[in-house]
XYZ file of C-alpha atoms in Angstrom:
275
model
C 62.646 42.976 30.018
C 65.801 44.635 29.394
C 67.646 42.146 27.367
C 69.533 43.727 24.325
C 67.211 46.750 23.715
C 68.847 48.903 21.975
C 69.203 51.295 24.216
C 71.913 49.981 25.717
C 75.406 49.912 24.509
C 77.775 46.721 24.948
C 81.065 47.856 26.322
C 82.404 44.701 24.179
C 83.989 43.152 27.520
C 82.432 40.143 26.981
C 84.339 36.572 27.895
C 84.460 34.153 25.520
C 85.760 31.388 27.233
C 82.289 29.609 28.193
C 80.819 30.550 31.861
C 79.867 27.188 34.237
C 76.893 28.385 36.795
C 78.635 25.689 39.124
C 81.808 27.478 39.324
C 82.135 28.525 43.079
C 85.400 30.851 42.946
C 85.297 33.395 46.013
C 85.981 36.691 44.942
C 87.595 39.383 47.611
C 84.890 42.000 48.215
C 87.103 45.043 47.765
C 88.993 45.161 44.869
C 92.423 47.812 44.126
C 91.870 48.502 40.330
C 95.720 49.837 40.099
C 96.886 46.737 42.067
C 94.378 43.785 40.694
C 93.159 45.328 37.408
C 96.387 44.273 35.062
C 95.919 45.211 31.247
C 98.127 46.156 28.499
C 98.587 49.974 28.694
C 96.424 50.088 25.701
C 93.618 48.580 27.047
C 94.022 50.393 30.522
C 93.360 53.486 28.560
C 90.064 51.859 26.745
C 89.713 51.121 30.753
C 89.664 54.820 31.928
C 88.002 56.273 29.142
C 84.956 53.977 28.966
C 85.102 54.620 33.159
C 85.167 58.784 31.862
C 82.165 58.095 29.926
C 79.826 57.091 32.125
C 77.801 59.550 33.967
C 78.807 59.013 37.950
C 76.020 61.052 40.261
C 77.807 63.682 42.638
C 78.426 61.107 44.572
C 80.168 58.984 42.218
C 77.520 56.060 41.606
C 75.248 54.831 38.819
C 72.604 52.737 39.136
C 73.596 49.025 38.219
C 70.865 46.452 37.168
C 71.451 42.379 37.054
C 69.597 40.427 34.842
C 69.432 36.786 33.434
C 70.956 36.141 30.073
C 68.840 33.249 29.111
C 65.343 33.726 30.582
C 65.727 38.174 30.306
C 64.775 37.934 34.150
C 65.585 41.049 36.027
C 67.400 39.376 38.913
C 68.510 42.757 41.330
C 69.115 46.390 41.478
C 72.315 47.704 43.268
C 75.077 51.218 42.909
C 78.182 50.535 41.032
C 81.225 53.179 41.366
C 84.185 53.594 39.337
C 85.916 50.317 40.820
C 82.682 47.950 41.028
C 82.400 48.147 37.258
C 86.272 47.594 36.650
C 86.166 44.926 39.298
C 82.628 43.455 37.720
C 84.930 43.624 34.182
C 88.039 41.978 35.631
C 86.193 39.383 37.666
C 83.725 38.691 35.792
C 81.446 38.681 38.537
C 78.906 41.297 39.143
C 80.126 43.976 41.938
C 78.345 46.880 43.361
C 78.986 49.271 45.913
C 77.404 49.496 48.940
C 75.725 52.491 50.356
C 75.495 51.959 53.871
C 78.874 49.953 54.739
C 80.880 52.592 52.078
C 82.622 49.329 50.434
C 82.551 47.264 47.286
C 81.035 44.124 47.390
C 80.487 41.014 45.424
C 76.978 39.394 44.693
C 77.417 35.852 46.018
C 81.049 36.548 48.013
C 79.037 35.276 51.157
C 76.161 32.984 49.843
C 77.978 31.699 47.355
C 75.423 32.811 44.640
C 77.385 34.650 42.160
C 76.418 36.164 39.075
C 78.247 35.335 36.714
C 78.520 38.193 34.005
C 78.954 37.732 30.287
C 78.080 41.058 29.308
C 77.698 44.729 30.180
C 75.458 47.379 28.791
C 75.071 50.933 29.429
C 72.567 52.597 28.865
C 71.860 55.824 25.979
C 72.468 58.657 28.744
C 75.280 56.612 29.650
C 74.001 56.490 33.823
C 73.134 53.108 34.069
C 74.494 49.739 33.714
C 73.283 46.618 32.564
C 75.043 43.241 34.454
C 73.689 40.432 31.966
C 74.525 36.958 33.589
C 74.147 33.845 34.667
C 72.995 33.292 38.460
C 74.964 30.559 40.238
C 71.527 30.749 42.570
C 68.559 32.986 44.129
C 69.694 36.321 43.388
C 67.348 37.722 46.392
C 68.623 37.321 49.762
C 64.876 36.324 51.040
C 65.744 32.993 48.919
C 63.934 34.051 45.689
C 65.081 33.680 42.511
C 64.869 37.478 42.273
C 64.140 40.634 44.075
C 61.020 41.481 42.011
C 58.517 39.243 43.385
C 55.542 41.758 44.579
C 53.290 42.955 42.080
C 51.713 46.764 41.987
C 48.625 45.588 40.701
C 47.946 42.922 42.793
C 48.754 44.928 45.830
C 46.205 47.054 44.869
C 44.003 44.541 44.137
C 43.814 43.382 47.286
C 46.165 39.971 46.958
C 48.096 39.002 49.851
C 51.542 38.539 50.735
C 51.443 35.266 49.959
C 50.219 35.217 46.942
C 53.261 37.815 45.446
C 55.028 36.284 42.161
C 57.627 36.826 40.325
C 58.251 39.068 37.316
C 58.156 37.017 34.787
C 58.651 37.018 31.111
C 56.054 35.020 28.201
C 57.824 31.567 28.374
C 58.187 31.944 32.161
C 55.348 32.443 32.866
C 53.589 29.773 30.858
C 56.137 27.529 32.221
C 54.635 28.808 35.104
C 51.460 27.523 34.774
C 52.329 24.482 33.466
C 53.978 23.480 36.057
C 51.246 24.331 38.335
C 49.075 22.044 36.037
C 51.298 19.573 36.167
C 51.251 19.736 40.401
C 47.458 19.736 40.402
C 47.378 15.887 38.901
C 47.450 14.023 41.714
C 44.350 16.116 42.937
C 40.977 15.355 42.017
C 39.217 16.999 38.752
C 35.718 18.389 39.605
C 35.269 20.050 36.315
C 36.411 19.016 32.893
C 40.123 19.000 33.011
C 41.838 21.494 31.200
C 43.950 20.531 27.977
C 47.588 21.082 29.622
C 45.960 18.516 32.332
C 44.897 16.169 29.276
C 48.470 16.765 27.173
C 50.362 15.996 30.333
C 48.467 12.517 31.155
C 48.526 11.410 27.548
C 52.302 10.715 25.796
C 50.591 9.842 22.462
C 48.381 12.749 22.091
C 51.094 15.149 23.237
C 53.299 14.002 20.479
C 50.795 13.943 18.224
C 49.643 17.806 18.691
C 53.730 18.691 18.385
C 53.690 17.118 14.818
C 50.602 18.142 13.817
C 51.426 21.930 15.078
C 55.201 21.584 13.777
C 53.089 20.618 9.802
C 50.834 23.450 10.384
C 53.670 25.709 11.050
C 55.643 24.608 7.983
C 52.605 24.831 5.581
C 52.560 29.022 6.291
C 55.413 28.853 4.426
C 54.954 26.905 1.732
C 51.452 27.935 0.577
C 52.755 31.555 1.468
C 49.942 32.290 4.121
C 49.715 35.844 6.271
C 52.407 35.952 8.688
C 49.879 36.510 11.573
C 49.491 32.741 10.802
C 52.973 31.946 10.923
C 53.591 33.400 14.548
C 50.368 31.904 15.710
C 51.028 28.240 14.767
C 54.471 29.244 16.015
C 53.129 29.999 19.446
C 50.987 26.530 19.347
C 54.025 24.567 18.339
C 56.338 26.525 21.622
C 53.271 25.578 23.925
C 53.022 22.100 23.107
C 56.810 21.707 23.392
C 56.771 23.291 26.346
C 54.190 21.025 28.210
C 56.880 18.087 26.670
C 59.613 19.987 28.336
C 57.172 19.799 31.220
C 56.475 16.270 31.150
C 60.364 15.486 31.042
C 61.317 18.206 33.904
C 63.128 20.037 31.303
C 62.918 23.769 32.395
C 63.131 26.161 29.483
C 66.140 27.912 30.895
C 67.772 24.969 30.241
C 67.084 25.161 26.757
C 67.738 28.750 26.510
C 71.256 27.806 27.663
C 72.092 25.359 25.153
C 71.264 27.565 22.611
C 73.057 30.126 23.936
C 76.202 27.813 23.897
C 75.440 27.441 20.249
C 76.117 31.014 19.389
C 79.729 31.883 17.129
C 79.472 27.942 16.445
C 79.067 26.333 12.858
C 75.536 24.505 12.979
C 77.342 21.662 11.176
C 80.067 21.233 13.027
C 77.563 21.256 16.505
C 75.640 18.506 14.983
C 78.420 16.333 14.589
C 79.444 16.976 17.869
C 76.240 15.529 19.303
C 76.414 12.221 20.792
C-alpha cells in the first residue's frame, strides 16, 4: 500500500488537533478558495506556490488517491483541481472534482461518510496526490468499505462475483481469516479443527501461546540470535494476539488508532494517563 513511501512528499498541512471518525460536520460541495480559504498572506503564498508545483493535466486535474491512515487501505480514486486540494487543506475533508457534473465535491457531503484527512502527499513527479485519512464509513458507494474489492487474478481464475474481496493488507487480511474462523464455530468440524479454531475455544491455551511466544521473542535478543528469528517469533507473537483481539471483538484498526493517538506524546506521561 501507499502509506508513507517515500515517494511521496508531505505538504506538512497536517492538523494536529486530534480527528473524531464520529464527527458529522456537512461540508458545502463547492468551495470559493479567495472567499473561504482565509490565511495569513504568508501562508496564502506557501498556498499558491505549493498549488504552482503540482503538475495539473491540460485540463487542470491530477489524479487524487484516498487511503486509510491506520490499516494503509486504499479506500478510492477520484480528480482533484486547483480548489479541491485547497478546499481538501482548509476543510480537512477530502474533495475532488468531478468530471461529469464539472463541480467540486466532498466525499461524504451526501452519505455522510467523510474522510477525514490528516495528511497529504504528493507524489515524486509531483501529479498525484495522496488523501491519508480516517473514513467516517464505507468509502465505496456500493456499501463497501472500499472501491477495490474485485481481484485480477481471481477474475481470471474463474471466481465469481460473489466471491470478490477486498484489497487487503498482512494484518487485514489475517484478521480476515480469523474472523472467518471464528464464524465457522458454531458449525460442525468434519476434519481436525484447525489451531485458530482450537486458540479461539480455549482462553487458557490462548494465553498461554501469547506468553510463551512473547519469551521466545525476548530470548532473540538476549542470547543475540539471527534476526530472521526475531521477526519470525515476532510474527507468532502478532498472530496469537490477534486471534485474542479476535476473541474480544477487538478489530486491529482499533489498535492501530490508539497507537496512532500515541504519536508526539511522552510514553510516560500516556501511561499515567491510563485509567
Amino acid at each position: 500500500m501507499l502509506t508513507h513511501f517515500n515517494c511521496f512528499q508531505s505538504l506538512n498541512f497536517s492538523p494536529k488537533a486530534r480527528i473524531f471518525s464520529n464527527a458529522r460536520r456537512i461540508y458545502p460541495s463547492r468551495f470559493s478558495v479567495s472567499a473561504q480559504f482565509h490565511l495569513p498572506i504568508s501562508s496564502q503564498s506557501k498556498l499558491d506556490i505549493l498549488l504552482d508545483s503540482v503538475k495539473w493535466d491540460d485540463k487542470g486535474l491530477a489524479v487524487a488517491i484516498a487511503q486509510h491512515v491506520d490499516t494503509g487501505a486504499v479506500l478510492m480514486q477520484g480528480f482533484a483541481n486547483r480548489d479541491a486540494l485547497a478546499s481538501t487543506i482548509s476543510s480537512k475533508k477530502a474533495t475532488f472534482y468531478s468530471r461529469s457534473r464539472s463541480k467540486l465535491w466532498t466525499k461524504g457531503e451526501t452519505s455522510m461518510n467523510y474522510i477525514n484527512v490528516c495528511d497529504i502527499f504528493l507524489d515524486c513527479d509531483r501529479d498525484s496526490i495522496l488523501y491519508l485519512g480516517m473514513p467516517d464509513g464505507p468509502s465505496c458507494h456500493t456499501g463497501s468499505e472500499t472501491c477495490y474489492y474485485t481481484s485480477v487474478f481471481d477474475f481470471l481464475n474463474g471466481s465469481h462475483a460473489e466471491d470478490s474481496k477486498l484489497a487487503m493488507t498482512t494484518l487485514q487480511s489475517l484478521e480476515a481469516i480469523i474472523v472467518q474462523r471464528k464464524a465457522e464455530i458454531s458449525e460442525p468440524s468434519i476434519s481436525k479443527p484447525s489451531w485458530t479454531r482450537r486458540l479461539l475455544l480455549d482462553n487458557k491455551l490462548l494465553c498461554s501461546k501469547i506468553r510463551e511466544e512473547a519469551d521466545e521473542l525476548c530470548r532473540t535478543l538476549e542470547d543475540s540470535e539471527e534476526t530472521p528469528r526475531t521477526a519470525s517469533e515476532m510474527a507468532d507473537v502478532l498472530y496469537h494476539a490477534m486471534v485474542l483481539l479476535s476473541v474480544r471483538d477487538v478489530t486491529i484498526e482499533e489498535v492501530l488508532t490508539v497507537l496512532r493517538q500515541r504519536f508526539s506524546r511522552s510514553g510516560i506521561e500516556e501511561k499515567k494517563s491510563r485509567k
